[in-house]
Amino acid sequence: MTKGDPLLVIENLKAYYPSKKGLVKAVDDVSLTVREGECVGLLGESGSGKTSMALAMLGLFERVAKFTAGASNDPELRKAFAKGIKGEVDRPGVQGSVLFKGLQMVGMPNEELIKIRGKQISLIPQGLGHALNPQHSIGHQTAEPIEIHEEEVRLLEMKRKVLEYLGIVQLADAGLRFVMDPGSFSGGESQRILIAMALIAGPYMVIADEPTSALDVTMQRQILNVLRMIKEEFDVSLLLISHDAGVVAELADIVAIMYCGKILESGPAVEIFHNPKHPYTKGLMSSFPTIAMMQMKAGKKPRLRGIPGDPPDLADVPSGCSFHPRCQYAEDICKTMVPEKEEIDTDHFIRCHRWKDITEE
Ligand SMILES: Nc1ncnc2c1ncn2[C@@H]1O[C@H](COP(=O)(O)OP(=O)(O)OP(=O)(O)O)[C@@H](O)[C@H]1O
Ligand code: SF4
Ligand SMILES: [Mg+2]
């Protein structure tokens, strides 16, 4: 169910990496809205462009892409960014529009972006490995988003707030352990600390990129419970990024299905999980036993079958509908024409030439 006013409105967003094989179109013409108080789940196979989309939204994409280009031995590749090609042509970097509370984030100067990043929108980054600095205590790092001032009173207030937030995410013995460095904490505990860091500055929106994927099943459950508590008790929007439909099903109000840098289907979670229309979404749902069980409870007869083949190389995406080499319904038009985004029901969007012809569940 949609909840509040639009908070983040993404339109025609593109984010392309330079590579020796050509442009890697990691985000290719994506439009998506996140409303106040809503949890949007961004679901897709590995390499579909989910993290790149988060980076592009936050003004971090070019830093990552530039690093790759700069680290290359290929002088042409290094020149690709430096040239700063203008106009509506395919080029490395970010194009399109990301409006956050009405402010355009694409092309925003870094001094302005840092007032938003970490404070108004925070990111729980993918992969626990590099997310916490091994040199600093977790208390120090949790306080970073609200900045540490030297004044004693402010420091006391800061400590109180750090302990409050470490308590909210239920970090065991936070009062004794906040002076320890990250090496003393398990994966699940590190994820709790990252969630506390993401919340402490009171953001409007949190982006959680694969918050459970580095954890074992028990820890995954605990972190999902923390995220659910945040969704229910904090006045915050959540963009939950995952390759696991079961994780997205737990929390999302709206689901967007990403494939080869495009959103192929999006809509209310109930529709996407119980009544998917796009062949890719149908295939994706049929690869997850937890979703099959959910559909069974709703009186459907799901079959576990998955999707044949592998996703393509994003430097060489198939023509037309990028899913056509794996789609059992593909026809000639699918090989030549990119399907336009179509609203097939209220807030339910799809990119498929043949969705009306496909009746099989
Ligand atoms: N720095 C980079 N330079 C060039 N290509 C990159 C870079 N980072 C990612 N890519 C490519 O961009 C595409 C999208 O990657 P991205 O990490 O956004 O996918 P993802 O959906 O987050 O995958 P995962 O589920 O594995 O995290 C992939 O083809 C990847 O190889
Ligand atoms: S556009 Fe064609 S190839 Fe793509 S999903 Fe639809 S039927 Fe399959
Ligand atoms: Mg990722």
XYZ file of C-alpha atoms and ligand atoms in Angstrom:
401
model
C 0.000 0.000 0.000
C 1.269 3.442 -0.789
C 1.587 5.618 2.269
C 2.737 9.195 2.005
C 3.933 11.828 -0.436
C 6.787 11.039 -2.815
C 10.118 11.448 -1.021
C 12.519 10.243 -3.711
C 11.562 10.373 -7.374
C 13.958 8.728 -9.814
C 13.356 9.369 -13.504
C 15.207 7.946 -16.511
C 18.297 7.300 -14.437
C 21.324 5.908 -16.281
C 24.664 4.957 -14.752
C 27.297 3.571 -17.105
C 30.779 2.323 -16.213
C 33.599 2.620 -18.704
C 35.215 -0.719 -19.539
C 37.564 -2.109 -22.165
C 34.631 -3.941 -23.735
C 32.585 -0.735 -23.922
C 30.027 0.892 -21.648
C 28.694 -1.295 -18.847
C 25.078 -0.147 -18.649
C 24.574 -0.985 -14.991
C 21.539 1.310 -14.625
C 19.661 1.886 -17.849
C 16.652 4.181 -17.880
C 15.259 3.462 -14.432
C 12.297 5.320 -12.964
C 11.101 4.606 -9.425
C 9.384 6.492 -6.613
C 9.860 5.973 -2.883
C 7.145 7.516 -0.746
C 7.255 8.683 2.852
C 7.058 5.806 5.322
C 7.167 3.193 2.562
C 9.506 0.223 2.125
C 10.478 -0.362 -1.500
C 12.220 -3.660 -2.239
C 14.672 -3.679 -5.148
C 15.023 -7.299 -6.174
C 17.253 -8.821 -8.851
C 19.899 -11.419 -9.592
C 23.538 -10.712 -8.846
C 24.990 -8.169 -11.298
C 21.615 -6.694 -12.287
C 22.701 -3.189 -11.223
C 21.137 -2.778 -7.768
C 24.208 -1.429 -5.959
C 25.100 0.775 -8.935
C 21.635 2.305 -8.710
C 22.095 3.120 -5.011
C 25.505 4.649 -5.746
C 24.091 6.696 -8.625
C 21.264 8.005 -6.425
C 23.681 9.135 -3.731
C 26.233 10.796 -6.013
C 28.786 8.061 -5.303
C 28.711 6.249 -8.647
C 31.245 8.382 -10.493
C 33.728 8.027 -7.652
C 33.555 4.224 -7.947
C 33.557 4.252 -11.765
C 36.392 6.780 -11.930
C 38.430 4.583 -9.653
C 38.033 1.724 -12.111
C 38.877 3.947 -15.084
C 41.792 5.561 -13.241
C 43.153 2.202 -12.172
C 43.162 0.995 -15.775
C 46.288 0.904 -17.937
C 44.195 1.924 -20.913
C 44.737 5.654 -21.590
C 41.504 5.816 -23.638
C 39.571 4.542 -20.668
C 41.170 7.092 -18.377
C 40.296 9.857 -20.820
C 36.652 8.736 -20.939
C 35.734 10.598 -17.754
C 38.145 13.461 -18.152
C 36.506 14.457 -21.445
C 33.122 15.119 -19.856
C 31.123 14.568 -23.063
C 28.012 16.750 -23.120
C 24.538 16.092 -24.452
C 22.164 13.168 -24.699
C 24.660 10.566 -25.841
C 25.653 7.319 -24.184
C 28.625 8.112 -22.005
C 30.191 6.903 -18.771
C 28.720 8.399 -15.609
C 25.242 9.301 -14.418
C 22.408 10.907 -16.376
C 18.757 11.417 -15.539
C 16.972 12.783 -12.515
C 16.915 11.907 -8.806
C 14.698 14.311 -6.876
C 14.953 14.028 -3.105
C 12.402 16.222 -1.322
C 12.277 18.191 -4.562
C 16.070 18.706 -4.757
C 17.911 17.460 -7.826
C 20.728 15.148 -6.669
C 22.201 14.359 -10.085
C 24.970 16.867 -10.694
C 24.628 18.371 -7.200
C 27.968 19.735 -5.925
C 29.658 17.487 -3.387
C 29.418 20.146 -0.619
C 25.637 19.969 -0.970
C 25.510 16.192 -1.347
C 27.329 15.620 1.922
C 24.605 17.568 3.745
C 22.130 14.975 2.478
C 24.177 11.766 2.507
C 24.402 10.091 5.905
C 22.046 12.667 7.437
C 18.894 12.801 5.333
C 19.489 9.606 3.341
C 21.799 6.982 4.787
C 23.262 3.868 3.255
C 23.861 0.536 4.929
C 26.473 -0.640 2.422
C 26.727 -4.093 0.892
C 29.336 -6.436 2.386
C 30.404 -6.159 5.997
C 34.107 -6.518 5.141
C 34.973 -2.867 4.446
C 31.985 -1.131 5.946
C 33.502 -0.484 9.387
C 36.923 1.078 9.923
C 39.070 -1.434 11.881
C 41.064 1.449 13.442
C 38.204 3.167 15.292
C 35.964 2.042 18.126
C 32.400 1.251 17.137
C 31.154 4.003 19.468
C 33.277 6.548 17.594
C 32.022 5.290 14.243
C 28.384 5.205 15.298
C 28.703 8.882 16.267
C 30.267 9.912 12.927
C 27.022 10.846 11.174
C 26.213 13.401 13.866
C 29.819 14.687 14.032
C 31.937 14.660 17.147
C 32.565 18.048 18.767
C 35.306 18.635 21.308
C 33.105 20.305 23.901
C 32.684 18.026 26.920
C 28.936 18.472 27.264
C 28.462 17.734 23.573
C 30.629 14.633 23.906
C 28.499 13.379 26.775
C 25.371 14.008 24.754
C 26.969 12.205 21.805
C 27.786 9.182 23.978
C 24.238 9.100 25.301
C 22.896 9.111 21.758
C 25.328 6.431 20.566
C 24.291 4.147 23.434
C 20.635 4.898 22.782
C 20.957 3.831 19.126
C 23.143 0.802 19.852
C 20.394 -0.137 22.332
C 17.680 0.320 19.702
C 19.420 -2.192 17.412
C 19.834 -4.481 20.439
C 23.617 -4.723 20.442
C 24.423 -6.914 23.455
C 26.360 -5.148 26.254
C 26.651 -1.949 24.211
C 27.468 0.074 27.352
C 30.620 -1.973 27.937
C 31.596 -2.712 24.358
C 31.140 0.604 22.555
C 34.831 1.374 23.152
C 35.925 -1.799 21.314
C 37.027 -1.912 17.702
C 35.004 -3.730 14.985
C 37.210 -6.845 15.129
C 35.534 -7.785 18.436
C 32.070 -8.076 16.874
C 30.372 -10.856 14.906
C 28.864 -10.334 11.436
C 25.363 -9.946 12.855
C 26.589 -7.477 15.489
C 28.476 -5.477 12.844
C 25.290 -5.254 10.811
C 23.439 -3.961 13.905
C 26.151 -1.294 14.349
C 25.799 -0.255 10.692
C 22.042 0.040 11.155
C 22.566 2.211 14.262
C 24.944 4.427 12.224
C 22.360 4.701 9.470
C 19.661 5.818 11.918
C 21.463 8.040 14.393
C 21.188 11.279 12.394
C 17.406 10.816 12.011
C 17.305 10.337 8.208
C 14.166 10.506 6.085
C 15.338 7.476 4.164
C 17.618 4.457 4.663
C 19.021 2.390 1.802
C 19.904 -1.120 2.993
C 22.019 -2.911 0.377
C 21.873 -6.688 0.925
C 21.618 -6.271 4.716
C 21.364 -9.999 5.370
C 23.356 -11.670 2.611
C 26.660 -11.993 4.494
C 24.935 -13.653 7.478
C 23.870 -17.136 8.487
C 20.170 -17.995 8.631
C 19.719 -17.256 12.356
C 21.445 -13.893 12.044
C 19.441 -13.076 8.914
C 16.242 -13.575 10.883
C 17.472 -11.318 13.708
C 18.519 -8.520 11.335
C 15.199 -8.751 9.498
C 13.465 -8.356 12.855
C 15.532 -5.227 13.590
C 14.663 -3.787 10.160
C 10.981 -4.595 10.708
C 11.052 -2.813 14.067
C 12.639 0.233 12.379
C 10.026 0.196 9.637
C 7.227 0.062 12.194
C 8.582 2.429 14.844
C 10.660 5.014 12.972
C 9.270 7.592 10.597
C 11.623 6.521 7.840
C 11.388 5.263 4.250
C 13.365 2.170 3.380
C 14.905 1.067 0.091
C 15.687 -2.586 0.672
C 18.063 -4.052 -1.913
C 18.322 -7.820 -2.150
C 18.770 -10.751 -4.517
C 16.587 -12.795 -2.123
C 12.847 -12.614 -2.776
C 12.182 -14.075 0.698
C 13.909 -11.105 2.351
C 12.045 -8.573 0.212
C 8.724 -10.356 0.865
C 9.206 -9.879 4.613
C 9.300 -6.097 4.534
C 8.487 -4.437 1.230
C 5.275 -2.545 0.479
C 6.363 -1.961 -3.122
C 8.646 -4.246 -5.140
C 10.773 -3.379 -8.187
C 12.321 -6.195 -10.216
C 15.674 -5.324 -11.787
C 17.328 -7.122 -14.703
C 20.240 -5.926 -16.850
C 20.035 -2.400 -15.437
C 16.305 -2.012 -16.092
C 13.235 -2.358 -13.895
C 11.119 -4.928 -15.712
C 8.178 -4.907 -13.303
C 7.206 -2.893 -10.246
C 4.136 -2.617 -8.120
C 2.517 -3.334 -4.760
C 4.265 -6.294 -3.093
C 1.066 -8.344 -2.920
C 0.636 -8.061 -6.703
C 4.263 -8.824 -7.513
C 4.476 -11.869 -5.240
C 1.017 -13.338 -5.803
C 0.191 -12.210 -9.307
C 3.395 -11.423 -11.236
C 2.830 -10.537 -14.885
C 6.344 -10.335 -16.328
C 7.932 -13.627 -17.463
C 11.137 -12.729 -15.634
C 9.289 -11.999 -12.381
C 7.364 -15.258 -12.713
C 10.613 -17.154 -13.210
C 12.347 -15.355 -10.362
C 9.496 -16.066 -7.937
C 9.450 -19.716 -8.955
C 13.104 -20.090 -7.902
C 12.423 -19.285 -4.235
C 10.869 -22.006 -2.038
C 9.775 -19.391 0.542
C 7.766 -17.549 -2.126
C 6.296 -20.818 -3.427
C 5.115 -21.580 0.133
C 3.646 -18.091 0.439
C 1.754 -18.568 -2.834
C 0.524 -21.990 -1.695
C -0.917 -20.438 1.466
C -2.757 -17.988 -0.806
C -4.366 -20.924 -2.636
C -2.074 -21.006 -5.703
C -0.270 -23.998 -7.148
C 3.283 -22.820 -7.610
C 5.980 -24.870 -9.326
C 9.640 -24.536 -8.423
C 11.390 -24.171 -11.750
C 13.642 -21.085 -11.900
C 14.946 -19.400 -15.035
C 17.070 -21.171 -17.670
C 20.481 -19.688 -18.547
C 22.470 -16.886 -16.959
C 22.151 -13.107 -17.015
C 24.190 -11.536 -19.857
C 27.330 -9.432 -19.627
C 26.174 -5.848 -19.072
C 28.824 -4.597 -21.516
C 27.015 -6.585 -24.214
C 23.312 -6.593 -23.420
C 21.034 -8.441 -25.903
C 19.090 -6.227 -28.312
C 15.399 -5.483 -27.798
C 14.142 -6.972 -24.530
C 17.346 -7.924 -22.688
C 15.558 -10.970 -21.243
C 14.669 -12.441 -24.664
C 17.430 -15.133 -24.842
C 16.039 -16.650 -21.619
C 12.339 -16.063 -22.209
C 10.100 -18.894 -23.374
C 7.593 -16.372 -24.774
C 10.047 -14.375 -26.898
C 8.935 -13.493 -30.437
C 10.627 -11.499 -33.191
C 9.561 -8.121 -31.799
C 11.258 -8.981 -28.493
C 14.608 -9.293 -30.276
C 14.478 -5.887 -31.903
C 12.388 -3.468 -29.799
C 13.014 -2.459 -26.200
C 9.611 -2.731 -24.453
C 8.321 0.596 -23.130
C 7.234 0.984 -19.517
C 3.465 0.477 -19.307
C 1.097 0.938 -16.339
C -1.092 -2.170 -16.355
C -2.907 -1.490 -13.094
C -2.721 1.226 -10.440
C 0.992 1.677 -9.627
C 1.788 -1.630 -11.368
C 4.318 -1.133 -14.186
C 5.775 -3.593 -16.645
C 8.176 -3.702 -19.599
C 7.056 -6.618 -21.789
C 5.625 -6.740 -25.313
C 3.571 -9.843 -24.607
C 2.334 -9.655 -21.009
C -1.323 -9.727 -22.114
C -0.789 -13.003 -24.030
C 0.825 -14.789 -21.109
C -1.791 -16.493 -19.011
C 0.203 -19.408 -17.570
C 0.722 -19.131 -13.797
N 33.552 -0.370 -10.692
C 33.019 -1.017 -11.725
N 33.515 -0.909 -12.980
C 32.951 -1.540 -14.034
N 31.868 -2.341 -13.941
C 31.331 -2.496 -12.722
C 31.870 -1.861 -11.556
N 31.107 -2.216 -10.481
C 30.140 -3.035 -10.959
N 30.274 -3.207 -12.291
C 29.394 -3.991 -13.175
O 28.118 -3.392 -13.165
C 27.101 -4.383 -13.177
C 26.148 -4.154 -12.036
O 26.852 -4.377 -10.806
P 26.163 -4.125 -9.401
O 27.202 -4.351 -8.364
O 25.472 -2.822 -9.414
O 25.081 -5.299 -9.358
P 24.240 -5.854 -8.128
O 22.854 -6.068 -8.639
O 24.395 -4.975 -6.961
O 24.898 -7.270 -7.882
P 25.074 -8.100 -6.477
O 23.726 -8.719 -6.185
O 26.106 -9.109 -6.817
O 25.499 -7.150 -5.429
C 27.810 -5.728 -13.147
O 27.890 -6.188 -14.488
C 29.188 -5.405 -12.629
O 30.151 -6.276 -13.175
S 9.258 -8.636 -24.090
Fe 9.294 -10.641 -25.045
S 11.243 -11.537 -24.410
Fe 10.822 -9.814 -23.071
S 9.839 -10.721 -21.347
Fe 8.217 -10.052 -22.717
S 7.763 -11.850 -23.973
Fe 9.720 -12.255 -22.984
Mg 25.085 -5.249 -5.068
